[in-house]
């Protein structure tokens, strides 16, 4: 198809198309590509702007921070239970000597182990 005459070949058959139609179609196609590209660019810019202003709860750092806080809370509770248990065991030993010295030392070692774990987690 000739862009100037609209003819399809040397015989002169134009098959109901004109040069203006050919130019308009290509111009329309190019315009739609440009519009599509600019809207895609605008959508991308809007997404990146939203990311800057909205908290990113799914970033690896945020996941790590929340997990570390939960672990610290859990070990804080464990430390309380171990301290209560050690106090109870020491009271049993003082009152009735039901628990021997080795068992008391074992429970006291748990207090030290949990405290060491909490110290590492607080870094």
Short mmCIF file of C-alpha atoms in Angstrom, two decimals:
data_model
loop_
_atom_site.label_atom_id
_atom_site.label_comp_id
_atom_site.label_asym_id
_atom_site.label_seq_id
_atom_site.Cartn_x
_atom_site.Cartn_y
_atom_site.Cartn_z
CA UNK A 1 0.00 0.00 0.00
CA UNK A 2 1.39 3.33 -1.01
CA UNK A 3 1.20 5.99 1.66
CA UNK A 4 0.93 8.70 -0.99
CA UNK A 5 -1.65 7.23 -3.41
CA UNK A 6 -3.23 4.49 -1.32
CA UNK A 7 -2.73 1.96 -4.11
CA UNK A 8 -1.74 -1.59 -3.29
CA UNK A 9 0.41 -2.28 -6.27
CA UNK A 10 1.18 -1.44 -9.88
CA UNK A 11 -2.34 -2.37 -11.07
CA UNK A 12 -3.92 0.49 -9.16
CA UNK A 13 -6.32 -1.55 -6.99
CA UNK A 14 -6.76 0.35 -3.78
CA UNK A 15 -9.04 -2.12 -1.95
CA UNK A 16 -11.06 0.65 -0.30
CA UNK A 17 -8.14 2.20 1.52
CA UNK A 18 -6.74 5.63 1.05
CA UNK A 19 -3.40 7.08 1.88
CA UNK A 20 -5.03 9.15 4.61
CA UNK A 21 -6.45 5.99 6.19
CA UNK A 22 -3.03 4.38 6.25
CA UNK A 23 -1.44 7.43 7.80
CA UNK A 24 -4.27 7.83 10.31
CA UNK A 25 -4.08 4.16 11.36
CA UNK A 26 -0.36 4.29 11.94
CA UNK A 27 -0.68 7.61 13.74
CA UNK A 28 -3.48 6.16 15.92
CA UNK A 29 -1.37 3.09 16.69
CA UNK A 30 1.63 5.22 17.67
CA UNK A 31 -0.60 7.46 19.80
CA UNK A 32 -2.02 4.47 21.67
CA UNK A 33 1.49 3.18 22.35
CA UNK A 34 2.57 6.55 23.67
CA UNK A 35 -0.54 6.87 25.83
CA UNK A 36 -0.04 3.35 27.15
CA UNK A 37 3.60 4.00 27.94
CA UNK A 38 2.88 7.29 29.68
CA UNK A 39 0.05 5.80 31.75
CA UNK A 40 2.28 2.89 32.74
CA UNK A 41 4.95 5.35 33.78
CA UNK A 42 2.40 7.35 35.76
CA UNK A 43 1.15 4.19 37.48
CA UNK A 44 4.70 3.18 38.38
CA UNK A 45 5.45 6.63 39.79
CA UNK A 46 2.23 6.55 41.83
CA UNK A 47 3.15 3.12 43.23
CA UNK A 48 6.64 4.20 44.23
CA UNK A 49 5.30 7.39 45.81
CA UNK A 50 2.80 5.34 47.83
CA UNK A 51 5.58 3.04 49.01
CA UNK A 52 7.53 6.00 50.32
CA UNK A 53 4.66 7.27 52.43
CA UNK A 54 3.04 4.03 53.58
CA UNK A 55 4.65 1.81 56.18
CA UNK A 56 6.10 -1.30 54.60
CA UNK A 57 4.99 -4.05 56.96
CA UNK A 58 6.33 -6.80 54.72
CA UNK A 59 9.93 -5.72 54.38
CA UNK A 60 12.45 -8.24 55.69
CA UNK A 61 13.70 -5.74 58.27
CA UNK A 62 10.20 -5.11 59.66
CA UNK A 63 9.49 -8.85 59.81
CA UNK A 64 12.77 -9.38 61.67
CA UNK A 65 12.07 -6.56 64.14
CA UNK A 66 8.59 -7.90 64.95
CA UNK A 67 9.89 -11.47 65.32
CA UNK A 68 12.72 -10.34 67.58
CA UNK A 69 10.29 -8.42 69.79
CA UNK A 70 8.02 -11.47 70.09
CA UNK A 71 10.97 -13.69 70.96
CA UNK A 72 12.14 -11.20 73.59
CA UNK A 73 8.64 -11.14 75.09
CA UNK A 74 8.51 -14.94 75.18
CA UNK A 75 11.90 -15.22 76.86
CA UNK A 76 10.87 -12.52 79.33
CA UNK A 77 7.93 -14.70 80.36
CA UNK A 78 10.15 -17.79 80.51
CA UNK A 79 12.56 -15.91 82.75
CA UNK A 80 9.71 -15.01 85.12
CA UNK A 81 8.55 -18.64 85.29
CA UNK A 82 12.08 -19.92 85.89
CA UNK A 83 12.65 -17.36 88.66
CA UNK A 84 9.32 -18.29 90.31
CA UNK A 85 10.16 -21.98 90.06
CA UNK A 86 13.62 -21.45 91.52
CA UNK A 87 12.15 -19.45 94.40
CA UNK A 88 9.63 -22.24 95.01
CA UNK A 89 12.32 -24.95 94.87
CA UNK A 90 14.51 -23.02 97.32
CA UNK A 91 11.53 -22.62 99.67
CA UNK A 92 10.84 -26.36 99.50
CA UNK A 93 14.45 -27.09 100.38
CA UNK A 94 14.39 -24.68 103.31
CA UNK A 95 11.07 -25.96 104.71
CA UNK A 96 11.08 -29.70 104.20
CA UNK A 97 14.33 -30.55 102.46
CA UNK A 98 12.37 -32.31 99.72
CA UNK A 99 14.69 -31.04 97.00
CA UNK A 100 18.41 -31.74 97.26
CA UNK A 101 21.24 -29.34 96.49
CA UNK A 102 21.93 -30.75 92.98
CA UNK A 103 18.34 -30.13 91.88
CA UNK A 104 18.40 -26.58 93.26
CA UNK A 105 21.63 -25.87 91.36
CA UNK A 106 20.05 -27.29 88.21
CA UNK A 107 17.13 -24.86 88.48
CA UNK A 108 19.48 -21.97 89.21
CA UNK A 109 21.46 -22.86 86.07
CA UNK A 110 18.23 -22.44 84.10
CA UNK A 111 17.93 -18.89 85.44
CA UNK A 112 21.45 -18.10 84.20
CA UNK A 113 20.86 -19.76 80.81
CA UNK A 114 17.64 -17.84 80.16
CA UNK A 115 19.29 -14.59 81.28
CA UNK A 116 22.16 -15.22 78.84
CA UNK A 117 19.73 -15.88 75.99
CA UNK A 118 17.84 -12.66 76.75
CA UNK A 119 21.10 -10.72 76.83
CA UNK A 120 22.01 -11.97 73.36
CA UNK A 121 18.53 -11.19 72.02
CA UNK A 122 18.63 -7.64 73.34
CA UNK A 123 21.63 -6.75 71.18
#
